[in-house]
Amino acid sequence: MSAAQSATPLRARSRLAAIREAAPHPTRWRHIVGYMLAVYRREWQGSVFSGFIEPIVVLAGLGIGLGVLVGDKAAEITGGVSYVAYIAPALMVSSAMNLATSEAAWPILARVAWVRIYHAIIATPLNAADVMVGAIAFIVGKVAFAAAFFAGVLLITGITTSPEGALGMLAVSILTAFAFGAPMAAFSVTQKSDQGFAFLFRLIITPLTFFSGTYFPIENLPFAAQVLSWCTPLAHGVALSRALALGTPLTNLGIHVAALLLWGIVGTIAAIYLFRKRMLK
Amino acid sequence: MGMTNSAPEPAALIRARGLTKVFGERTAVASIDFEVRDGEFFGFLGPNGAGKTTTMRMIAGVSPRTSGTLEIFGQDPDLHGSEIRGRIGVVHQQETLDMELSVRENLLVFGRFFGMDRAAIATRADELLELFQLSDRAKDQVEPLSGGMKRRLSIARSLIASPRILMLDEPTTGLDPQARHLLWDALQRLKRGGTTIVLTTHYMDEAEQLCDRLVVMDQAKIVAEGSPRQLIAEHASREVLELRFPNGTESIDVKVLEGIGDRYERLAERVIIGCENGEAAHARALEHGLDPESWLVRRSSLEDVFLRLTGRTLDE
């Protein structure tokens, strides 16, 4: 009966059981997605603007307004296409980033620290890992939905002409949502209030759009800024999305995809680890 | 499992031996032993910080123990947590409801976490809303509900998968007396229906009214165990005489106090005397020249048990 007497195989079995207890279950995370969908059905009106309308307003404003200003010079940067066609695939990815990070901020912090429903959920058969995997999966799914809408608008307006390109952009937006949503979730589960978010959004997330090749090529930046830029997921997402949309040759495809996946996977593991640390005291 | 436990009668659903939890320097639970039997109403009584909530968290499988053994349904929560949690309903001390969902949706969503199918959840949810008198608020959002209603919804939610054990952490803290009594009635009905209930409380009357058996916890340890009646019989005298001295009790002679009843406790403004006959003890007190501002005689309660065991009152 006592641990000291138990033979090694039993101890090994126990260790395996303990790991199984901590690891995400193959399917239980989907109930978190179901829960978030139930919440979303109640409050979708609130997020329609930020998720769906805002990116299109930005595209129209910058594409047309800035496009006129840039005028003929645009071709030098864009390699021949219109300025709006140049920034559209990048804006789609940076919108994915914005939506994924904000969805992984307040909604997660609230459930950890304010309404505390996560405390109740980990007292059900779901464990902390299931909760994090489900929360991240919902964020990625929500971004996919918004990105599909954006891609549809681009196709209808003729800004993007190739359906394959639109599908490619959608895939990149999903990867980008994963690359930002998971690390952001990891940050959120460590927070006691939302003060940290203001700092993060103002100093990192918002400026990222300008330094990741969205509006002008990364090559226009000083070398140090270029290096820094490639260390973040957005530059990789922008490069991929633009190449796929414009049909320009893709260099370093594997590196871009790997960088986005790495951010997402490491972020997910960190989120599970930090969430467990906070909840299972 | 290769082992059949020689279970005592009736079978223990929860069994702890030397259960210990240490947070850094602080020992929250210091090697406690207890058993919760099938179908009983079991209580952890003690002041805030005694280790009750930590013990509950260990049972619920959300707080790994530091040492000792703990079995729920004969299984170790560190190794079979998910399975165990599937058969336990947990009600937290602070509300953990989703404020954006409706009352009924809160139940529906939770049923899915237990792997129930939608039809079964819907039936069960309506049953619980009826049982907890929330049917007419089913479609409303949670936020505007009263404290008592929110607490009833939390309990209804914890029962969605018809758990064998219901665990409640300080279930009536912050409720008005009427809401408290309504909740007590609901819990009694559940117990009659066969649910094993474990609760923590720092309210004496709650423990006395509800619990078949309880342990008294103080400073991370169990200091007494038994039914409320047993505990009172063992650790307190039949009646209690309370004498009030608003100007303080320090000046009263020990010899005088010892002569009045079986035992006494001296508090800041009260002297509590355990005795067989409160009226007679009061008469003796006056004979000894005591001049209390007011006095009362009552039956001994768990409060007196706690006072006797720890030398302190529960709300200190």
Coordinates of N, CA and C in Angstrom, one line a residue, chain A residues 90-208:
Chain A
A90 N -1.6 42.3 -46.2 CA -0.9 42.6 -44.9 C -1.8 43.0 -43.8
L91 N -2.8 43.9 -44.3 CA -3.8 44.4 -43.3 C -4.6 43.2 -42.8
M92 N -4.9 42.2 -43.6 CA -5.6 41.1 -43.2 C -4.9 40.3 -42.1
V93 N -3.6 40.2 -42.2 CA -2.8 39.5 -41.2 C -2.7 40.4 -39.9
S94 N -2.5 41.7 -40.1 CA -2.4 42.5 -38.9 C -3.7 42.6 -38.2
S95 N -4.8 42.5 -38.9 CA -6.2 42.4 -38.3 C -6.3 41.1 -37.5
A96 N -5.8 40.1 -38.1 CA -5.8 38.8 -37.4 C -5.0 38.9 -36.0
M97 N -3.9 39.6 -36.1 CA -3.1 39.8 -34.9 C -3.9 40.6 -33.9
N98 N -4.5 41.7 -34.3 CA -5.2 42.5 -33.4 C -6.4 41.8 -32.7
L99 N -7.1 41.1 -33.5 CA -8.3 40.4 -33.0 C -7.8 39.2 -32.0
A100 N -6.8 38.5 -32.5 CA -6.4 37.4 -31.6 C -5.8 37.9 -30.3
T101 N -5.0 38.9 -30.3 CA -4.5 39.4 -29.0 C -5.5 40.0 -28.1
S102 N -6.5 40.7 -28.7 CA -7.5 41.3 -27.8 C -8.4 40.2 -27.3
E103 N -8.7 39.2 -28.1 CA -9.5 38.1 -27.6 C -8.8 37.2 -26.6
A104 N -7.5 37.2 -26.6 CA -6.7 36.5 -25.6 C -6.4 37.3 -24.4
A105 N -6.8 38.6 -24.4 CA -6.5 39.4 -23.3 C -7.7 39.4 -22.3
W106 N -8.6 40.4 -22.5 CA -9.7 40.6 -21.5 C -10.6 39.3 -21.3
P107 N -11.0 38.7 -22.4 CA -11.9 37.5 -22.1 C -11.3 36.4 -21.3
I108 N -9.9 36.3 -21.4 CA -9.3 35.2 -20.6 C -9.0 35.7 -19.2
L109 N -8.5 37.0 -19.1 CA -8.3 37.5 -17.7 C -9.6 37.5 -16.9
A110 N -10.7 37.9 -17.5 CA -11.9 38.0 -16.8 C -12.3 36.6 -16.2
R111 N -12.1 35.6 -17.0 CA -12.5 34.3 -16.6 C -11.5 33.7 -15.5
V112 N -10.3 34.2 -15.5 CA -9.4 33.8 -14.4 C -9.6 34.6 -13.1
A113 N -9.7 36.0 -13.3 CA -9.6 36.8 -12.1 C -10.9 37.5 -11.8
W114 N -11.8 37.8 -12.7 CA -13.0 38.6 -12.4 C -14.3 37.7 -12.2
V115 N -14.8 37.1 -13.2 CA -15.9 36.2 -13.0 C -15.5 34.8 -12.5
R116 N -14.2 34.5 -12.7 CA -13.6 33.3 -12.2 C -14.2 32.0 -12.6
I117 N -14.9 32.0 -13.7 CA -15.5 30.7 -14.1 C -14.5 29.6 -14.4
Y118 N -13.3 30.0 -14.8 CA -12.3 29.0 -15.0 C -12.1 28.1 -13.7
H119 N -12.2 28.8 -12.6 CA -12.0 28.0 -11.3 C -13.1 26.9 -11.2
A120 N -14.3 27.2 -11.7 CA -15.4 26.2 -11.7 C -15.1 25.2 -12.7
I121 N -14.6 25.6 -13.9 CA -14.4 24.6 -15.0 C -13.3 23.6 -14.7
I122 N -12.3 24.0 -14.0 CA -11.2 23.0 -13.7 C -11.7 22.1 -12.6
A123 N -12.8 22.3 -12.0 CA -13.4 21.4 -11.0 C -14.3 20.4 -11.7
T124 N -14.4 20.4 -13.0 CA -15.2 19.4 -13.8 C -14.1 18.5 -14.4
P125 N -14.6 17.5 -15.2 CA -13.6 16.6 -15.8 C -12.6 17.3 -16.7
L126 N -12.8 18.5 -17.1 CA -11.8 19.2 -17.9 C -10.7 19.6 -17.0
N127 N -9.4 19.6 -17.5 CA -8.3 20.1 -16.7 C -7.8 21.4 -17.2
A128 N -6.8 22.0 -16.6 CA -6.3 23.3 -16.9 C -5.9 23.4 -18.4
A129 N -5.2 22.3 -18.8 CA -4.7 22.2 -20.2 C -5.9 22.2 -21.2
D130 N -7.0 21.5 -20.9 CA -8.1 21.5 -21.8 C -8.7 22.9 -21.9
V131 N -8.7 23.7 -20.8 CA -9.3 25.0 -20.8 C -8.4 25.9 -21.7
M132 N -7.1 25.8 -21.6 CA -6.2 26.7 -22.4 C -6.3 26.3 -23.9
V133 N -6.3 25.0 -24.2 CA -6.3 24.6 -25.6 C -7.6 25.0 -26.2
G134 N -8.7 24.9 -25.5 CA -10.0 25.3 -26.0 C -10.1 26.8 -26.2
A135 N -9.6 27.5 -25.2 CA -9.7 29.0 -25.3 C -8.9 29.5 -26.6
I136 N -7.7 28.9 -26.8 CA -6.9 29.3 -27.9 C -7.6 28.8 -29.2
A137 N -8.1 27.6 -29.2 CA -8.8 27.1 -30.4 C -10.0 28.1 -30.8
F138 N -10.7 28.5 -29.8 CA -11.8 29.4 -30.1 C -11.3 30.7 -30.7
I139 N -10.3 31.3 -30.2 CA -9.7 32.5 -30.7 C -9.3 32.3 -32.2
V140 N -8.6 31.2 -32.4 CA -8.2 31.0 -33.8 C -9.4 30.8 -34.7
G141 N -10.4 30.1 -34.3 CA -11.6 30.0 -35.1 C -12.3 31.3 -35.3
K142 N -12.4 32.1 -34.3 CA -13.0 33.4 -34.5 C -12.3 34.3 -35.5
V143 N -11.0 34.3 -35.4 CA -10.2 35.0 -36.3 C -10.4 34.5 -37.8
A144 N -10.4 33.2 -37.9 CA -10.6 32.5 -39.2 C -11.9 33.0 -39.8
F145 N -12.9 33.2 -39.0 CA -14.2 33.6 -39.5 C -14.2 35.0 -40.0
A146 N -13.5 35.9 -39.2 CA -13.4 37.3 -39.6 C -12.5 37.5 -40.8
A147 N -11.4 36.6 -40.9 CA -10.5 36.7 -42.0 C -11.2 36.2 -43.3
A148 N -12.1 35.2 -43.2 CA -12.8 34.7 -44.3 C -13.7 35.8 -44.9
F149 N -14.3 36.6 -44.0 CA -15.2 37.7 -44.4 C -14.3 38.7 -45.1
F150 N -13.2 39.1 -44.6 CA -12.3 40.1 -45.2 C -11.9 39.6 -46.6
A151 N -11.5 38.3 -46.6 CA -11.0 37.8 -47.9 C -12.2 37.8 -49.0
G152 N -13.4 37.6 -48.5 CA -14.6 37.7 -49.4 C -14.7 39.1 -49.9
V153 N -14.6 40.0 -49.1 CA -14.7 41.4 -49.5 C -13.6 41.8 -50.5
L154 N -12.4 41.3 -50.3 CA -11.3 41.5 -51.3 C -11.6 40.9 -52.6
L155 N -12.2 39.7 -52.6 CA -12.5 39.1 -53.9 C -13.6 39.8 -54.6
I156 N -14.7 40.2 -53.9 CA -15.8 40.8 -54.5 C -15.4 42.2 -55.1
T157 N -14.6 42.9 -54.3 CA -14.2 44.3 -54.8 C -13.1 44.2 -55.9
G158 N -12.6 43.0 -56.1 CA -11.6 42.8 -57.1 C -10.2 43.2 -56.7
I159 N -10.0 43.6 -55.4 CA -8.7 43.9 -54.9 C -7.8 42.7 -55.0
T160 N -8.4 41.6 -54.7 CA -7.7 40.3 -54.9 C -8.4 39.6 -56.0
T161 N -7.6 39.1 -57.0 CA -8.2 38.5 -58.1 C -8.2 37.0 -58.1
S162 N -7.2 36.4 -57.3 CA -7.1 35.0 -57.4 C -7.7 34.3 -56.1
P163 N -8.7 33.4 -56.3 CA -9.3 32.7 -55.2 C -8.3 31.9 -54.4
E164 N -7.3 31.3 -55.2 CA -6.3 30.6 -54.5 C -5.5 31.5 -53.5
G165 N -5.2 32.7 -54.0 CA -4.5 33.7 -53.2 C -5.3 34.0 -52.0
A166 N -6.6 34.2 -52.1 CA -7.5 34.5 -51.0 C -7.5 33.3 -50.0
L167 N -7.5 32.1 -50.4 CA -7.4 31.0 -49.5 C -6.1 30.9 -48.8
G168 N -5.0 31.2 -49.5 CA -3.7 31.3 -49.0 C -3.6 32.3 -47.8
M169 N -4.2 33.5 -48.1 CA -4.2 34.5 -47.1 C -5.0 34.1 -45.8
L170 N -6.1 33.4 -46.1 CA -6.9 32.9 -45.0 C -6.1 32.0 -44.1
A171 N -5.4 31.1 -44.7 CA -4.5 30.1 -44.0 C -3.5 30.8 -43.2
V172 N -2.9 31.9 -43.8 CA -1.8 32.6 -43.1 C -2.4 33.4 -41.9
S173 N -3.6 33.9 -42.1 CA -4.3 34.6 -41.0 C -4.5 33.7 -39.8
I174 N -4.9 32.5 -40.1 CA -5.2 31.5 -39.1 C -3.9 31.2 -38.3
L175 N -2.8 31.0 -39.1 CA -1.5 30.7 -38.4 C -1.1 31.9 -37.6
T176 N -1.3 33.1 -38.1 CA -0.9 34.3 -37.3 C -1.8 34.4 -36.1
A177 N -3.0 34.1 -36.1 CA -3.9 34.2 -34.9 C -3.4 33.2 -33.9
F178 N -2.9 32.0 -34.3 CA -2.3 31.1 -33.4 C -1.0 31.6 -32.8
A179 N -0.2 32.2 -33.7 CA 1.1 32.7 -33.2 C 1.0 33.8 -32.2
F180 N -0.1 34.6 -32.3 CA -0.3 35.7 -31.3 C -1.2 35.4 -30.2
G181 N -2.3 34.6 -30.5 CA -3.3 34.3 -29.5 C -2.7 33.5 -28.3
A182 N -1.9 32.4 -28.7 CA -1.4 31.6 -27.6 C -0.4 32.3 -26.7
P183 N 0.6 33.0 -27.2 CA 1.5 33.7 -26.2 C 0.7 34.8 -25.4
M184 N -0.3 35.4 -26.1 CA -1.1 36.4 -25.3 C -1.9 35.8 -24.2
A185 N -2.4 34.6 -24.5 CA -3.1 33.8 -23.4 C -2.2 33.5 -22.3
A186 N -1.0 33.2 -22.6 CA 0.0 32.9 -21.6 C 0.3 34.1 -20.7
F187 N 0.3 35.3 -21.4 CA 0.5 36.5 -20.6 C -0.7 36.8 -19.7
S188 N -1.9 36.7 -20.3 CA -3.1 37.0 -19.6 C -3.3 36.2 -18.3
V189 N -3.0 34.9 -18.4 CA -3.3 34.1 -17.2 C -2.4 34.4 -16.0
T190 N -1.3 35.3 -16.3 CA -0.4 35.7 -15.2 C -0.9 37.0 -14.6
Q191 N -1.8 37.7 -15.2 CA -2.2 39.1 -14.8 C -3.2 39.1 -13.7
K192 N -3.1 40.1 -12.8 CA -4.1 40.3 -11.8 C -5.1 41.4 -12.2
S193 N -4.7 42.4 -13.0 CA -5.6 43.4 -13.5 C -5.2 43.6 -15.0
D194 N -6.0 44.5 -15.7 CA -5.8 44.7 -17.1 C -4.8 45.8 -17.4
Q195 N -4.1 46.3 -16.3 CA -3.1 47.3 -16.6 C -2.0 46.9 -17.5
G196 N -1.6 45.7 -17.4 CA -0.5 45.2 -18.2 C -0.9 45.2 -19.7
F197 N -2.2 45.1 -20.0 CA -2.6 45.0 -21.4 C -2.3 46.4 -22.1
A198 N -2.6 47.5 -21.4 CA -2.4 48.8 -22.0 C -1.0 48.9 -22.4
F199 N -0.1 48.6 -21.6 CA 1.3 48.6 -21.8 C 1.7 47.7 -23.1
L200 N 1.2 46.5 -23.1 CA 1.5 45.6 -24.1 C 1.0 46.1 -25.5
F201 N -0.3 46.5 -25.5 CA -0.9 46.9 -26.8 C -0.2 48.2 -27.3
R202 N 0.0 49.2 -26.4 CA 0.6 50.4 -26.9 C 2.1 50.3 -27.3
L203 N 2.8 49.5 -26.6 CA 4.2 49.4 -26.8 C 4.6 48.3 -27.8
I204 N 3.8 47.3 -27.9 CA 4.3 46.2 -28.8 C 3.3 45.9 -29.9
I205 N 2.0 45.6 -29.6 CA 1.1 45.1 -30.6 C 0.9 46.2 -31.7
T206 N 0.5 47.4 -31.3 CA 0.1 48.4 -32.3 C 1.3 48.8 -33.1
P207 N 2.5 49.1 -32.5 CA 3.7 49.5 -33.3 C 4.1 48.4 -34.3
L208 N 3.8 47.1 -33.9 CA 4.3 46.0 -34.8 C 3.8 46.2 -36.2

